[in-house]
Amino acid sequence: MQYKLIIPDEVIEVIKRFKESGFEAYIVGGAVRDALLNRENYDFDISTSALPHEIQKVFPEAVPYGHFGTFLYLIKEIKIEITPFRDDAPGRKPSYTFGGSLEDDLSRRDFTINSIAYDPLEEKIIDPYGGIEDIKNKIIRCTGSSKRIWEDPLRALRAVRFMAQLNFAIEPSTLYALKAKAKLLDTISKERIRDEFSKILLSNYSYEGLVMLLLTGLLDHIIPELLEGIGVEHYNKPYDVLEHNIIMSKYLDKKLYLQLAGILHDIGKPFCAEKKEYGLDFPNHHEISAKIAEEVLKRLKYDSKTIKKAVFLIKNHMFIFYPQDDLYKARKLISRVGWDNIYDLIEIRKADRLASGFTEAVGPGLANLINKIRILEQENLDYTVKDLAVTGEDLIKELNLKPGPLLGKILKELLEEILKDPSLNKKEILLEIAKNKLKLAKEEF
C-alpha cells in the first residue's frame, strides 16, 4: 500500500542506515498513526530485524533504554526508540525473545491504530490488522482480540487516553473488555496509572475521557473517593457533586496541577454534607477536599511540587470578594495567596461557575476582583513583609528592639498599613509608624 507520509529527514536516515547494513527497519506504532492524522510528533519508534548487539553496532551513539532490547537515539529535538522485532507470545508476563518478523511484532501491539508500520524509503504501509480503516472511522479496537487489553491492564487506560486525545470511539468488544475486568487495574503500579491518568487530563477531550473512566469502572480503581459524589445534590444545580467535579476539566487550561485541582476541588463535599431547609450545605468543604486531595495525589505518586500547588488551590478556592470590595481587600487577598496563585484561583472560580450550570463564567464579585488586579499590577508589589521599605534589622537598630514575637508583630502591622496605602512605604514614614506602634505595645503590656 503506497503512502507518502511526512517524516523528518533524521528519522528516514536511521531507516536508511539499517537497510544499508542489511537489516529491515520500519517506523511503527503511534508515529505512523499520528503521521496519518497529520498530527505533529517528535517521538518515533523504529522496529528492526537487527538484534540488540547489531543495533549497537549500526548506531554506536545510541544508548540502552529500558527493557526489551530498546535503544534511545536522540537527534536535534527528535527522540527515536529502536527496538528489535519480537516474536514472544502475548500474555500477562511474556518472556521476551528477539528475531521474529515485522508481522509478529505488529501482532502483539495493543490497538489496530498502533499496529501499522511504514517504510519511508519505499513509501510503503504495512497494515495487517486494518488500522488505517479504523483511523478513518475514528475507532479504537484491540489488535487481534479484546483479550489483548488485559495482557497489560494499563492498556485499558491507554484506550481511554487515545479516545480523549483523538476524539475516537471505543469499539464495543474493546469497551466491554475495559469494564469486564477493570479490577485488574489494581495490579498495576501507581506510577504507571498516574502517567496515563495525567495524559487523559491533558487531552483535548479530557471530560469525555473522565466519563469513560467512570462508566467502565476504571475510575473506581484510580480515585474511588470521587464516586462518593454520585447522586449528591450540588446546591440545587443541574449536576451532582461527581459530575460537577469532572465537568471542571472542560473549562480549565491544560496544566496538570490545574486539572487535578479542578477535578478534586469539591471531592470532600459528600463527607461534610449537611441537610438544610434549602437543600444540602457543605461547611468547610474546601479544607476537607484539600486534605482528601493530598491523600489521593500522594497515593498516585505525584511529585511534591504538583501536590503542593493543587492542594493550595483547592484549599483557597472559596475565597470571598464582593462587588463593593476595594483595593485594600484585593491587596489583602494577594498578600495571602500570592501573585503566582491568584490567576489560577480566578480560573478555578470561573470554571466552578460554569460547571455549576451558570451561563456566565464571571460574576459581579469576580469581575470586581479582576478589575482591581489590573490596577494592582501597576503597583509592582508582592504585598509581603519583604516589600517594606524597612527591614527587621532597621527596627532593631532604630528602635532598640530585639528579635522575637514583638518585632514580627510590628512588621505585620506595617505591612497592613501599606496594604491600605502603598504611598506610606517609605523608610522614614514606616519608622515613625513603628515607633508609635511600639509605644502602644509597651503601654498595653
XYZ file of C-alpha atoms in Angstrom:
445
model
C 0.000 0.000 0.000
C 1.646 3.256 -1.140
C 1.507 6.289 1.149
C 3.566 9.464 1.262
C 3.808 10.436 4.922
C 5.639 13.457 6.257
C 8.582 12.041 8.232
C 11.625 14.046 9.454
C 14.776 13.510 7.407
C 16.646 12.468 10.566
C 14.266 9.521 11.088
C 14.470 8.490 7.442
C 18.260 8.496 7.759
C 18.029 5.975 10.632
C 15.962 3.628 8.440
C 18.465 4.092 5.609
C 21.469 3.200 7.805
C 19.816 -0.033 8.940
C 18.958 -1.038 5.380
C 22.472 -0.271 4.154
C 23.706 -2.587 6.922
C 21.472 -5.403 5.645
C 18.601 -5.145 8.145
C 14.886 -4.497 7.849
C 13.669 -1.376 9.629
C 10.282 0.341 9.843
C 8.641 3.214 11.632
C 5.903 1.682 13.776
C 3.132 2.498 16.229
C 1.955 5.922 17.275
C 4.290 7.830 14.995
C 2.666 6.224 11.937
C -0.792 6.801 13.371
C -0.034 10.474 14.012
C 1.500 10.938 10.567
C -1.693 9.529 9.011
C -3.676 12.006 11.112
C -1.308 14.901 10.269
C -0.518 15.288 13.964
C 2.874 16.681 14.953
C 5.163 14.160 16.630
C 8.728 14.315 17.941
C 8.791 10.749 19.283
C 9.394 7.905 16.836
C 9.534 4.134 17.320
C 11.588 2.067 14.892
C 11.324 -1.715 14.776
C 14.161 -3.621 13.140
C 15.312 -7.149 12.336
C 18.664 -6.242 13.940
C 19.341 -7.833 17.318
C 20.412 -5.629 20.257
C 24.155 -6.095 19.698
C 23.655 -5.372 15.980
C 21.688 -2.209 16.726
C 24.587 -1.059 18.888
C 26.978 -1.752 16.004
C 24.931 0.243 13.462
C 24.291 3.053 15.953
C 27.144 3.158 18.498
C 25.844 6.543 19.643
C 22.501 5.010 20.732
C 22.135 4.090 24.416
C 20.270 1.158 26.012
C 16.837 2.336 27.147
C 14.514 0.416 29.433
C 13.727 -3.196 28.652
C 13.039 -5.277 25.530
C 16.427 -4.556 23.896
C 15.388 -0.968 23.174
C 17.935 1.749 22.373
C 17.388 5.501 22.571
C 18.760 7.735 19.858
C 18.373 11.497 20.219
C 18.948 13.850 17.325
C 18.020 17.528 17.449
C 14.577 17.622 19.129
C 13.618 14.158 17.929
C 13.505 11.139 20.241
C 13.881 7.797 18.432
C 13.403 4.462 20.196
C 14.889 1.500 18.305
C 13.657 -1.980 19.248
C 14.313 -5.419 17.681
C 11.427 -7.411 16.224
C 9.903 -9.549 18.967
C 8.248 -12.902 18.444
C 7.214 -13.644 22.027
C 3.733 -14.981 22.635
C 1.403 -12.387 24.199
C 0.450 -12.777 27.850
C 0.386 -11.078 31.245
C 4.090 -11.863 31.806
C 5.565 -12.920 28.460
C 9.191 -13.909 28.080
C 10.639 -11.524 25.549
C 12.556 -13.065 22.662
C 14.029 -11.440 19.582
C 14.376 -12.405 15.974
C 10.780 -12.611 14.756
C 9.202 -10.871 11.777
C 7.558 -7.488 11.412
C 4.145 -9.201 11.300
C 4.921 -10.983 14.603
C 5.937 -7.666 16.121
C 2.779 -5.873 14.971
C 0.535 -8.709 16.163
C 1.437 -8.166 19.809
C 0.704 -4.416 19.858
C -2.308 -3.056 21.735
C -4.664 -1.427 19.202
C -5.055 -1.636 15.447
C -4.336 2.086 15.084
C -0.910 1.392 16.626
C -0.281 -1.852 14.709
C 0.827 -0.158 11.495
C 4.358 0.046 10.058
C 5.807 2.399 7.437
C 8.849 2.161 5.197
C 9.640 5.779 4.228
C 12.218 4.753 1.605
C 9.677 2.719 -0.364
C 6.706 4.816 0.851
C 5.060 1.552 1.847
C 2.486 0.934 4.586
C 2.180 -2.466 6.281
C -1.267 -2.707 7.887
C -2.257 -6.343 8.593
C -4.987 -5.505 11.147
C -6.981 -2.771 9.417
C -5.561 0.103 11.422
C -5.911 2.617 8.584
C -9.599 1.805 8.211
C -10.089 2.231 11.970
C -8.279 5.580 11.828
C -10.605 6.693 9.019
C -13.616 5.593 11.061
C -12.178 7.001 14.313
C -12.315 3.641 16.084
C -10.150 2.201 18.866
C -10.083 -1.577 18.532
C -7.862 -4.240 20.087
C -5.346 -5.900 17.801
C -6.476 -9.479 17.226
C -8.672 -9.975 20.284
C -10.182 -7.869 23.064
C -8.166 -10.037 25.458
C -5.159 -8.058 24.263
C -6.037 -5.286 26.732
C -5.612 -7.465 29.773
C -2.215 -8.814 28.811
C -1.235 -5.486 30.350
C -4.156 -3.884 32.235
C -2.637 -0.447 31.703
C -3.886 -0.773 28.119
C -7.377 -0.084 29.461
C -6.231 3.404 30.427
C -4.371 3.747 27.136
C -7.627 3.036 25.276
C -9.342 5.839 27.187
C -6.360 8.094 26.687
C -6.390 7.623 22.892
C -10.134 8.260 22.942
C -9.588 11.534 24.841
C -6.652 12.641 22.695
C -8.046 11.742 19.267
C -11.804 12.050 19.857
C -12.231 8.438 18.705
C -14.874 5.936 19.815
C -14.009 2.650 21.515
C -15.252 -0.395 19.595
C -17.921 -2.389 21.555
C -15.960 -5.579 22.322
C -12.958 -3.497 23.341
C -15.198 -1.346 25.510
C -16.667 -4.434 27.137
C -13.158 -5.674 27.911
C -12.413 -2.417 29.723
C -15.392 -2.861 32.008
C -15.332 -6.653 32.420
C -12.003 -6.776 34.195
C -11.491 -3.228 35.438
C -10.368 -4.579 38.799
C -7.145 -5.857 37.196
C -6.027 -2.232 37.188
C -5.213 -2.814 40.865
C -2.287 -4.977 39.754
C -0.611 -2.022 38.004
C 1.859 0.278 39.735
C 0.539 3.660 40.864
C 3.230 5.417 38.845
C 2.059 3.878 35.555
C -1.575 4.645 36.380
C -0.624 8.220 37.287
C 1.148 8.799 33.981
C -1.779 7.593 31.851
C -4.331 9.413 34.011
C -2.341 12.638 33.635
C -2.299 12.261 29.853
C -6.089 11.852 29.894
C -6.454 15.050 31.921
C -4.221 16.927 29.475
C -6.115 15.700 26.402
C -8.432 17.890 24.364
C -11.396 15.677 25.289
C -10.489 15.119 28.934
C -14.081 15.407 30.168
C -15.206 12.639 27.827
C -12.230 10.584 28.968
C -13.167 11.025 32.627
C -16.753 9.999 31.889
C -15.453 6.886 30.127
C -13.303 6.029 33.165
C -16.447 6.333 35.288
C -18.716 4.259 33.030
C -16.185 1.441 32.643
C -15.494 1.235 36.376
C -11.840 2.192 35.912
C -12.204 5.392 37.935
C -13.097 3.294 40.982
C -9.561 1.914 40.844
C -7.908 5.329 40.428
C -9.788 7.826 42.627
C -12.663 5.939 44.307
C -13.308 8.930 46.584
C -14.749 10.827 43.607
C -17.561 8.296 43.264
C -18.934 9.320 46.662
C -20.326 12.365 44.838
C -22.760 10.321 42.720
C -26.303 11.471 43.451
C -25.211 14.105 45.988
C -27.202 17.220 45.121
C -24.974 20.175 44.342
C -26.611 23.378 45.647
C -29.808 22.747 43.634
C -27.763 22.931 40.446
C -28.301 20.619 37.421
C -25.317 18.378 38.260
C -24.479 16.164 41.206
C -21.152 16.580 43.006
C -19.304 13.995 40.895
C -20.345 15.442 37.556
C -19.626 18.942 38.858
C -16.080 17.841 39.704
C -15.294 16.146 36.420
C -17.013 18.750 34.238
C -14.473 21.279 35.596
C -11.970 19.680 33.211
C -13.838 21.206 30.261
C -13.182 24.744 31.396
C -9.609 24.701 32.727
C -6.333 25.147 30.860
C -4.341 22.005 30.159
C -1.958 22.462 33.053
C -1.670 19.309 35.142
C -1.864 20.953 38.575
C -4.859 22.998 37.440
C -6.688 19.966 36.047
C -6.009 17.994 39.236
C -7.219 20.889 41.389
C -10.344 21.140 39.247
C -11.492 17.531 39.449
C -10.641 17.304 43.165
C -11.747 20.751 44.326
C -15.064 19.516 45.797
C -14.125 15.898 46.484
C -14.799 16.454 50.198
C -18.398 17.628 49.810
C -20.067 14.207 50.288
C -18.122 13.770 53.529
C -19.347 17.010 55.127
C -22.856 17.366 53.634
C -25.496 18.741 55.988
C -29.185 18.803 55.133
C -30.790 22.248 55.406
C -34.254 23.573 54.540
C -32.934 24.894 51.231
C -31.027 21.689 50.392
C -27.566 20.363 51.184
C -24.840 22.551 52.635
C -21.138 21.692 52.712
C -19.452 23.563 55.568
C -15.659 23.770 55.381
C -15.655 21.562 52.305
C -12.582 23.273 50.838
C -10.469 22.248 53.832
C -11.781 18.679 53.750
C -11.348 18.495 49.957
C -7.750 19.726 50.249
C -6.975 17.032 52.809
C -8.513 14.228 50.719
C -6.872 15.551 47.545
C -3.459 15.471 49.201
C -4.013 11.833 50.211
C -5.159 10.938 46.681
C -2.236 12.654 44.941
C 0.304 11.104 47.293
C -1.234 7.685 46.697
C -0.863 8.210 42.942
C 2.776 9.204 43.461
C 2.543 12.736 42.070
C 5.589 14.892 42.712
C 5.601 17.156 45.766
C 5.524 20.388 43.725
C 2.373 19.358 41.852
C 0.710 18.157 45.057
C 1.538 21.353 46.939
C 0.217 23.585 44.157
C -3.012 21.644 43.557
C -3.781 21.306 47.277
C -3.162 25.029 47.864
C -5.589 25.963 45.078
C -8.252 23.595 46.440
C -7.829 24.930 49.974
C -8.213 28.538 48.814
C -10.759 28.219 46.001
C -13.577 29.525 48.210
C -12.008 32.992 48.606
C -14.563 35.776 49.041
C -14.521 39.034 47.103
C -17.629 41.186 46.943
C -18.717 43.644 44.223
C -18.153 46.539 46.644
C -14.710 45.457 47.888
C -11.880 47.967 47.460
C -8.192 47.879 46.544
C -7.246 47.171 50.154
C -9.277 43.959 50.119
C -7.653 42.955 46.816
C -4.174 43.600 48.229
C -5.073 41.546 51.302
C -6.146 38.639 49.120
C -2.976 38.751 47.020
C -0.886 39.082 50.165
C -2.462 35.855 51.425
C -2.402 33.716 48.267
C 0.387 35.299 46.210
C 0.509 36.585 42.659
C 1.593 33.146 41.449
C -1.737 31.695 42.612
C -4.304 34.472 42.195
C -4.699 33.991 38.422
C -5.147 30.221 38.821
C -7.713 30.769 41.581
C -9.655 33.101 39.287
C -9.617 30.434 36.554
C -10.886 27.829 39.027
C -13.638 30.195 40.185
C -14.711 30.778 36.570
C -14.722 27.042 35.806
C -16.592 26.403 39.070
C -19.432 28.675 37.975
C -19.696 27.120 34.515
C -19.566 23.616 35.992
C -22.424 24.621 38.305
C -24.736 25.499 35.433
C -24.180 29.270 35.257
C -24.145 30.667 31.720
C -21.517 33.301 32.550
C -18.090 32.490 33.971
C -17.626 35.809 35.759
C -19.991 37.031 38.462
C -20.092 40.584 39.874
C -17.621 39.915 42.695
C -15.103 38.194 40.437
C -15.451 40.952 37.827
C -14.600 43.488 40.528
C -11.542 41.479 41.587
C -10.294 41.181 38.007
C -10.593 44.949 37.568
C -8.797 45.602 40.851
C -5.964 43.240 39.889
C -5.388 45.171 36.671
C -4.827 48.266 38.800
C -2.624 46.499 41.350
C -0.381 45.042 38.645
C 0.894 48.603 38.135
C 1.995 48.892 41.779
C 4.601 46.171 41.215
C 4.436 44.850 44.788
C 4.066 41.351 46.198
C 2.318 42.702 49.318
C 4.562 40.798 51.688
C 6.867 41.913 54.514
C 9.749 41.764 52.022
C 8.189 44.749 50.206
C 8.517 47.020 53.233
C 10.939 49.938 52.934
C 12.239 48.944 56.376
C 13.657 45.630 57.486
C 13.705 43.834 60.788
C 17.331 44.919 61.146
C 16.267 48.566 60.682
C 13.740 48.241 63.508
C 16.271 46.503 65.757
C 18.780 49.275 65.171
C 16.481 52.325 65.208
C 14.019 51.246 67.910
C 16.347 49.176 70.071
C 14.159 46.132 69.503
C 15.229 42.531 69.899
C 14.392 39.638 67.548
C 11.202 37.935 68.672
C 7.391 37.997 68.559
C 7.118 41.759 69.102
C 9.365 42.512 66.135
C 7.305 40.160 63.946
C 4.074 41.752 65.174
C 5.229 45.266 64.267
C 6.405 44.165 60.805
C 2.977 42.605 60.138
C 1.249 45.791 61.289
C 3.466 47.878 58.994
C 2.508 45.591 56.121
C -1.143 46.148 56.982
C -0.572 49.915 56.705
C 0.903 49.715 53.213
C -1.881 47.345 52.120
C -4.227 50.198 52.956
C -1.990 52.879 51.450
C 1.158 51.915 49.499
C 2.287 55.560 49.436
C 3.290 55.107 53.095
C 6.011 52.667 52.055
C 8.932 54.975 52.790
C 11.584 54.257 55.384
C 11.141 57.438 57.405
C 7.350 57.132 57.457
C 7.402 53.457 58.426
C 9.948 54.057 61.200
C 7.668 56.719 62.649
C 4.651 54.423 62.446
C 6.714 51.651 64.057
C 7.692 53.958 66.927
C 4.032 54.707 67.629
C 3.097 51.047 67.472
C 5.958 50.133 69.817
C 4.806 52.779 72.246
C 1.235 51.405 72.172
C 2.521 47.889 72.610
C 4.507 48.911 75.699
C 1.517 50.727 77.164
C -0.659 47.643 76.632
C 1.991 45.500 78.272
